[in-house]
Amino acid sequence: MSLRPETRAVHSADTDPASGAIVPPIVLSTTFEYETTGLDQDPDQLIYTRWQNPNRVALENTMAVLEGGAVAHAISSGSAAMLTVFQALRPGDHIVSSDDMYFGIRVQLNEFFAPWGLETTYVDMSDLDAVRAAMRPETKLVILETPTNPMIRLADIAAVADIAHAYDALLLVDNTVATPVAQNPIQLGADIVVLSLTKYIAGHHDVLGGVIIFAEEDELAERVMRLVRIGGGVLSPMNCWLAARGLQSLSYRVRAHSESALEVACFLAEHPKIERVLYPHHPSHPQYELALRQMEVGSGLMSILVEGGREAAIEVVNRLQLFTSATSFGGTHSLIEHRESIEEGSSTPANLLRVSIGLEHPADLIADLQQALA
Ligand SMILES: Cc1ncc(COP(=O)(O)O)c(C=O)c1O
């Protein structure tokens, strides 16, 4: 039967044959009894939890289905997922990456991988000529974050995939902000999708995790699998279980986050104390048409530029009552953060606040913003 993503997500694990439980048990055992001894074992046989675990299998299979990939690997954080992909490359390889992206990934590339011989060129991914000009014969990977965090810039995934493939490079898309509910990078030509499960997938501010999905079980996918299993940075059974539970309501949550975020964006865009709202599905976004074409919904993440500079922006954060001043996004609670204060080597505007719209009623969020901006 061809099932839609919502149904697939709910039915991600079979009823437990031992107990009949429809909620899968959390399998904490680190070791499993051999079904056969000797070296002619079934490769899918459970042996040791670093190698594989039933909760990880359930999560990885569902993530692979939702992103339209062949295989997925769940790992201890979104950052560790990116780190593992970089480790699977080789010294002398070259990366072309978004110049606006989650800053921790840039720190990984500059601080750890550049001295190791993996060089990165940063470009504005909305400028396709700049992307082409950055490509080299040794370019192995192009990395896109779309929408970017925190500038909420978009890139045309299909167009960048064409450029990467023309140079025999792979395209990796960080789909953390959009999630597979809003966009499917693999359908648009991406070879690898990475997500921080910490955000919308788990969705309740209580899981740290990451996942790497490959469109095909190619050579890099095999190397990443070896690194995950032998390196051991795997996601724990408990966190796999929580993330898989989050997946069951993902579609409905992301649509609710997105609807509320659009309402909030419309309110803020008209407010005299707000210089600009950066939200993909708001008509004022410079790439609004691309957003409508590429993203089914706008997600719950936006940034705002506050009139009056850094101090005025920080003052708004301090006055808010429902929004929590905290990092991260994609969970039930609305969060707000002055990004420049926390980013290492930040070039983010000093009056920018990143806003994550949670699952509270949008009218209450708007009332809180109204009083904080008054
Ligand atoms: C777009 C994006 N990708 C990756 C990460 C890293 O994820 P994690 O915090 O799970 O390591 C983040 C974290 O904020 C992020 O915003």
Coordinates of C-alpha atoms and ligand atoms in Angstrom, one line a residue:
M1 CA 0.0 0.0 0.0
S2 CA 1.4 3.4 -0.8
L3 CA 1.1 5.4 2.4
R4 CA 1.3 9.1 3.0
P5 CA 4.1 10.5 5.3
E6 CA 1.7 11.1 8.2
T7 CA 0.6 7.4 8.2
R8 CA 4.2 6.2 7.7
A9 CA 5.3 8.1 10.7
V10 CA 2.6 6.8 13.0
H11 CA 3.2 3.2 11.8
S12 CA 7.0 3.4 12.0
A13 CA 7.3 0.4 14.3
D14 CA 5.5 -2.9 14.3
T15 CA 3.4 -4.0 17.2
D16 CA 5.8 -5.7 19.7
P17 CA 5.4 -9.5 18.9
A18 CA 6.4 -10.4 22.5
S19 CA 3.8 -8.3 24.3
G20 CA 1.4 -7.0 21.8
A21 CA 2.3 -3.4 22.8
I22 CA 1.6 -0.9 20.1
V23 CA 4.2 1.4 21.5
P24 CA 7.6 -0.2 20.9
P25 CA 9.6 -1.1 24.0
I26 CA 12.9 0.8 24.6
V27 CA 15.6 -1.8 24.2
L28 CA 18.4 -0.9 26.6
S29 CA 20.3 -4.1 26.3
T30 CA 23.8 -3.4 24.9
T31 CA 24.3 -7.0 23.8
F32 CA 22.1 -9.5 22.0
E33 CA 22.3 -13.3 21.9
Y34 CA 23.8 -14.7 18.7
E35 CA 21.3 -16.5 16.5
T36 CA 24.2 -18.3 14.9
T37 CA 27.8 -18.4 15.8
G38 CA 30.7 -18.0 13.4
L39 CA 31.4 -15.5 10.7
D40 CA 28.5 -16.4 8.4
Q41 CA 26.0 -14.3 10.4
D42 CA 23.2 -12.4 8.9
P43 CA 24.5 -8.8 8.5
D44 CA 21.3 -7.4 10.0
Q45 CA 21.4 -9.6 13.0
L46 CA 21.5 -7.6 16.3
I47 CA 24.8 -8.1 18.0
Y48 CA 25.8 -5.0 20.0
T49 CA 24.1 -1.6 20.4
R50 CA 26.9 0.4 19.0
W51 CA 26.5 -1.6 15.8
Q52 CA 22.7 -1.6 15.8
N53 CA 19.7 -1.4 18.1
P54 CA 15.9 -2.0 17.5
N55 CA 15.0 1.6 18.4
R56 CA 17.7 3.0 16.1
V57 CA 16.5 0.8 13.3
A58 CA 13.0 2.0 13.7
L59 CA 14.0 5.7 13.7
E60 CA 16.5 5.4 10.9
N61 CA 14.0 3.5 8.6
T62 CA 11.3 6.1 9.2
M63 CA 13.7 9.0 8.6
A64 CA 14.9 7.4 5.4
V65 CA 11.3 7.0 4.2
L66 CA 10.3 10.5 5.1
E67 CA 13.3 12.1 3.4
G68 CA 13.0 9.7 0.4
G69 CA 16.5 8.2 1.0
A70 CA 17.9 4.7 0.8
V71 CA 19.6 4.6 4.2
A72 CA 19.8 6.7 7.4
H73 CA 22.2 6.8 10.3
A74 CA 21.1 8.2 13.7
I75 CA 23.9 9.9 15.7
S76 CA 24.4 11.7 19.0
S77 CA 23.7 15.2 17.7
G78 CA 23.1 17.3 14.6
S79 CA 26.7 18.6 15.0
A80 CA 28.1 15.1 15.2
A81 CA 26.2 14.1 12.1
M82 CA 28.0 16.9 10.1
L83 CA 31.3 16.0 11.8
T84 CA 30.9 12.4 10.7
V85 CA 30.3 13.4 7.1
F86 CA 33.5 15.6 7.1
Q87 CA 35.5 12.7 8.7
A88 CA 34.4 10.5 5.9
L89 CA 36.1 12.9 3.4
R90 CA 39.8 12.8 2.9
P91 CA 42.6 15.4 3.3
G92 CA 43.0 17.3 0.0
D93 CA 39.2 17.3 -0.6
H94 CA 37.4 20.6 -1.0
I95 CA 34.0 21.7 0.2
V96 CA 31.8 24.6 -1.0
S97 CA 29.5 25.7 1.7
S98 CA 26.8 28.3 2.5
D99 CA 28.3 31.5 3.9
D100 CA 25.4 31.7 6.4
M101 CA 24.8 28.6 8.4
Y102 CA 24.6 27.3 11.9
F103 CA 27.9 28.7 13.3
G104 CA 29.0 25.5 15.0
I105 CA 29.4 23.8 11.6
R106 CA 31.6 26.6 10.4
V107 CA 33.7 26.3 13.5
Q108 CA 34.2 22.6 12.8
L109 CA 35.3 23.2 9.3
N110 CA 37.7 26.1 10.1
E111 CA 39.1 24.9 13.5
F112 CA 39.4 21.2 13.0
F113 CA 39.1 20.2 9.4
A114 CA 41.1 23.0 7.7
P115 CA 44.3 22.1 9.5
W116 CA 43.6 18.5 8.6
G117 CA 43.7 19.4 4.9
L118 CA 39.9 19.7 4.1
E119 CA 39.5 23.2 2.7
T120 CA 36.2 25.1 2.5
T121 CA 35.1 28.0 0.3
Y122 CA 32.1 29.9 1.6
V123 CA 29.6 31.4 -0.9
D124 CA 26.2 33.0 -1.0
M125 CA 24.2 30.1 -2.2
S126 CA 21.5 32.3 -3.7
D127 CA 24.2 33.5 -6.2
L128 CA 24.5 30.6 -8.6
D129 CA 27.4 32.2 -10.5
A130 CA 29.3 32.4 -7.2
V131 CA 28.7 28.7 -6.5
R132 CA 29.9 27.8 -10.0
A133 CA 33.0 30.0 -9.6
A134 CA 33.9 28.3 -6.3
M135 CA 33.8 24.7 -7.7
R136 CA 37.2 23.0 -8.2
P137 CA 38.2 19.6 -9.6
E138 CA 38.8 18.4 -6.0
T139 CA 35.4 19.7 -4.7
K140 CA 33.7 16.6 -3.2
L141 CA 30.8 18.2 -1.3
V142 CA 28.5 21.2 -1.6
I143 CA 26.7 22.1 1.7
L144 CA 23.5 24.0 1.7
E145 CA 21.5 25.2 4.6
T146 CA 18.1 26.4 3.4
P147 CA 16.6 28.4 5.1
T148 CA 19.8 29.5 6.7
N149 CA 20.1 30.0 10.4
P150 CA 19.9 32.9 11.4
M151 CA 19.6 35.0 8.3
I152 CA 16.7 32.9 6.8
R153 CA 18.2 33.0 3.3
L154 CA 17.1 30.4 0.8
A155 CA 18.9 28.5 -1.9
D156 CA 17.4 26.8 -4.9
I157 CA 18.2 23.2 -4.1
A158 CA 17.6 21.9 -7.6
A159 CA 19.8 24.5 -9.2
V160 CA 22.7 24.0 -6.8
A161 CA 22.3 20.2 -7.2
D162 CA 22.8 20.6 -11.0
I163 CA 26.0 22.6 -10.4
A164 CA 27.4 20.1 -7.8
H165 CA 26.7 17.2 -10.1
A166 CA 28.2 18.9 -13.2
Y167 CA 31.5 18.9 -11.1
D168 CA 31.1 15.3 -9.8
A169 CA 30.5 16.6 -6.3
L170 CA 27.7 15.6 -3.9
L171 CA 25.1 18.0 -2.5
L172 CA 24.4 17.8 1.2
V173 CA 21.4 19.8 2.5
D174 CA 20.8 20.6 6.2
N175 CA 17.0 20.2 6.4
T176 CA 16.8 21.0 10.1
V177 CA 14.8 24.2 9.7
A178 CA 12.4 23.1 7.0
T179 CA 12.1 19.3 7.9
P180 CA 10.7 16.8 5.4
V181 CA 7.2 18.3 6.0
A182 CA 8.2 21.5 4.2
Q183 CA 10.8 20.3 1.7
N184 CA 12.3 17.2 0.3
P185 CA 15.9 17.9 -0.8
I186 CA 16.5 14.4 -2.2
Q187 CA 13.5 14.8 -4.6
L188 CA 15.1 18.1 -5.7
G189 CA 18.5 16.4 -6.4
A190 CA 20.4 16.3 -3.1
D191 CA 22.5 13.3 -2.3
I192 CA 22.7 13.6 1.4
V193 CA 20.4 15.2 4.0
V194 CA 21.4 16.0 7.5
L195 CA 19.0 17.0 10.3
S196 CA 19.4 17.9 13.9
L197 CA 16.8 15.8 15.5
T198 CA 17.0 18.1 18.5
K199 CA 14.7 20.6 16.8
Y200 CA 11.4 19.8 15.1
I201 CA 11.8 16.0 14.8
A202 CA 11.9 15.3 18.5
G203 CA 10.1 18.6 19.0
H204 CA 9.8 18.9 22.8
H205 CA 13.2 20.3 23.9
D206 CA 14.3 17.1 25.5
V207 CA 16.4 15.1 23.0
L208 CA 19.8 15.8 21.5
G209 CA 20.3 13.9 18.3
G210 CA 21.2 14.0 14.6
V211 CA 20.6 11.9 11.5
I212 CA 22.3 11.5 8.1
I213 CA 20.2 10.3 5.2
F214 CA 21.7 9.1 1.9
A215 CA 19.8 9.1 -1.4
E216 CA 21.8 6.0 -2.4
E217 CA 23.9 3.5 -0.6
D218 CA 27.0 4.8 -2.3
E219 CA 30.7 4.7 -1.2
L220 CA 30.4 7.7 1.1
A221 CA 27.3 6.2 2.7
E222 CA 29.3 3.1 3.4
R223 CA 32.2 5.0 4.9
V224 CA 29.8 7.0 7.1
M225 CA 28.2 3.8 8.3
R226 CA 31.6 2.4 9.2
L227 CA 32.5 5.7 11.1
V228 CA 29.2 5.6 13.0
R229 CA 29.5 2.0 14.0
I230 CA 33.2 1.8 14.6
G231 CA 33.6 5.4 15.8
G232 CA 30.6 4.9 18.1
G233 CA 28.9 8.3 18.2
V234 CA 25.5 6.6 17.9
L235 CA 22.2 7.9 19.3
S236 CA 21.1 6.2 22.5
P237 CA 18.1 3.8 22.5
M238 CA 16.2 6.3 24.7
N239 CA 16.8 9.2 22.4
C240 CA 16.0 7.1 19.3
W241 CA 12.7 6.2 20.9
L242 CA 11.9 9.8 21.8
A243 CA 12.8 11.1 18.3
A244 CA 10.7 8.3 16.7
R245 CA 7.8 9.3 19.0
G246 CA 8.3 12.9 17.9
L247 CA 8.0 11.8 14.2
Q248 CA 4.5 10.6 14.8
S249 CA 3.2 14.1 15.2
L250 CA 5.8 15.9 13.1
S251 CA 3.6 16.9 10.2
Y252 CA 0.9 18.3 12.4
R253 CA 3.3 20.2 14.6
V254 CA 5.3 21.7 11.8
R255 CA 2.1 22.9 10.1
A256 CA 0.9 24.4 13.4
H257 CA 4.3 26.1 14.0
S258 CA 4.2 27.4 10.4
E259 CA 0.7 28.8 10.6
S260 CA 1.4 30.6 13.9
A261 CA 4.7 31.9 12.6
L262 CA 3.1 33.4 9.5
E263 CA 0.6 35.2 11.8
V264 CA 3.3 36.5 14.0
A265 CA 5.4 37.5 11.0
C266 CA 2.5 39.5 9.5
F267 CA 2.0 41.3 12.8
L268 CA 5.7 42.1 13.2
A269 CA 6.1 43.2 9.6
E270 CA 3.6 46.0 10.2
H271 CA 5.0 47.1 13.6
P272 CA 6.9 50.4 13.6
K273 CA 9.5 49.2 16.0
I274 CA 10.5 46.3 13.7
E275 CA 12.9 47.2 10.9
R276 CA 12.4 43.9 9.0
V277 CA 11.0 40.4 9.4
L278 CA 12.9 37.5 7.8
Y279 CA 10.4 34.7 7.2
P280 CA 10.3 32.6 4.0
H281 CA 6.5 32.6 3.6
H282 CA 6.0 36.3 4.3
P283 CA 5.6 38.3 1.0
S284 CA 8.4 40.8 2.1
H285 CA 11.0 38.0 2.0
P286 CA 13.3 38.7 -1.0
Q287 CA 13.0 35.0 -2.1
Y288 CA 9.3 34.7 -1.4
E289 CA 8.6 33.1 -4.8
L290 CA 11.3 30.5 -4.3
A291 CA 9.9 29.8 -0.8
L292 CA 6.5 29.1 -2.2
R293 CA 7.9 26.9 -4.9
Q294 CA 10.3 24.9 -2.7
M295 CA 8.8 24.9 0.7
E296 CA 5.3 23.6 1.4
V297 CA 5.1 25.6 4.7
G298 CA 7.4 28.3 6.1
S299 CA 8.4 26.5 9.4
G300 CA 8.4 28.1 12.9
L301 CA 11.7 29.9 12.6
M302 CA 12.2 33.6 11.8
S303 CA 14.5 36.4 12.5
I304 CA 13.6 40.0 13.2
L305 CA 15.7 43.2 13.0
V306 CA 14.7 45.6 15.7
E307 CA 14.7 49.4 15.2
G308 CA 17.2 51.1 17.5
G309 CA 20.1 48.6 17.4
R310 CA 21.6 46.1 19.8
E311 CA 20.3 47.6 23.1
A312 CA 16.7 48.0 21.8
A313 CA 16.7 44.4 20.6
I314 CA 18.0 43.1 24.0
E315 CA 15.4 45.2 25.7
V316 CA 12.6 43.4 23.8
V317 CA 14.0 40.0 24.9
N318 CA 14.0 41.2 28.5
R319 CA 10.4 42.5 28.3
L320 CA 8.8 39.3 26.8
Q321 CA 6.9 37.1 29.2
L322 CA 5.7 34.1 27.2
F323 CA 8.8 33.8 24.9
T324 CA 11.7 32.3 26.8
S325 CA 15.1 33.8 26.3
A326 CA 16.9 30.6 25.2
T327 CA 18.8 29.1 22.3
S328 CA 17.5 26.3 20.0
F329 CA 14.2 26.1 18.1
G330 CA 11.6 23.6 16.9
G331 CA 10.0 22.7 20.2
T332 CA 6.7 23.4 22.0
H333 CA 7.8 26.6 23.7
S334 CA 8.4 29.8 21.9
L335 CA 12.1 31.0 22.2
I336 CA 13.9 34.2 21.4
E337 CA 17.6 34.8 21.2
H338 CA 20.0 37.6 20.5
R339 CA 22.2 35.7 18.1
E340 CA 25.2 38.0 17.9
S341 CA 25.8 37.4 21.7
I342 CA 26.2 33.7 21.3
E343 CA 27.8 33.1 17.9
E344 CA 31.5 32.7 17.8
G345 CA 33.0 35.1 15.1
S346 CA 29.5 36.4 14.4
S347 CA 28.7 38.6 11.4
T348 CA 25.0 38.6 12.4
P349 CA 23.5 42.1 12.6
A350 CA 23.6 43.3 16.2
N351 CA 19.8 44.1 16.2
L352 CA 18.8 40.6 15.1
L353 CA 16.7 38.4 17.2
R354 CA 16.0 34.8 16.2
V355 CA 12.5 33.7 17.1
S356 CA 11.2 30.2 17.3
I357 CA 7.5 30.0 17.3
G358 CA 6.3 27.2 19.5
L359 CA 2.8 25.6 19.9
E360 CA 1.2 28.3 22.1
H361 CA -1.8 30.1 20.7
P362 CA -0.5 32.7 18.2
A363 CA -2.9 35.4 19.6
D364 CA -1.1 35.0 23.0
L365 CA 2.3 35.3 21.4
I366 CA 1.2 38.4 19.5
A367 CA -0.1 40.0 22.7
D368 CA 3.2 39.3 24.4
L369 CA 5.2 40.8 21.5
Q370 CA 2.8 43.8 21.5
Q371 CA 3.4 44.6 25.1
A372 CA 7.2 44.1 24.8
L373 CA 7.4 46.4 21.8
A374 CA 5.1 49.1 23.3
Ligands
LIG1 C1 20.5 24.3 11.1 C2 21.2 23.5 12.2 N1 21.9 22.4 11.9 C3 22.6 21.7 12.8 C4 22.6 22.1 14.1 C5 23.3 21.3 15.2 O1 22.4 20.5 15.8 P1 22.7 19.9 17.3 O2 22.5 21.1 18.3 O3 21.7 18.8 17.5 O4 24.1 19.5 17.4 C6 21.8 23.2 14.5 C7 21.8 23.7 15.9 O5 21.3 24.7 16.3 C8 21.2 24.0 13.5 O6 20.5 25.1 13.8

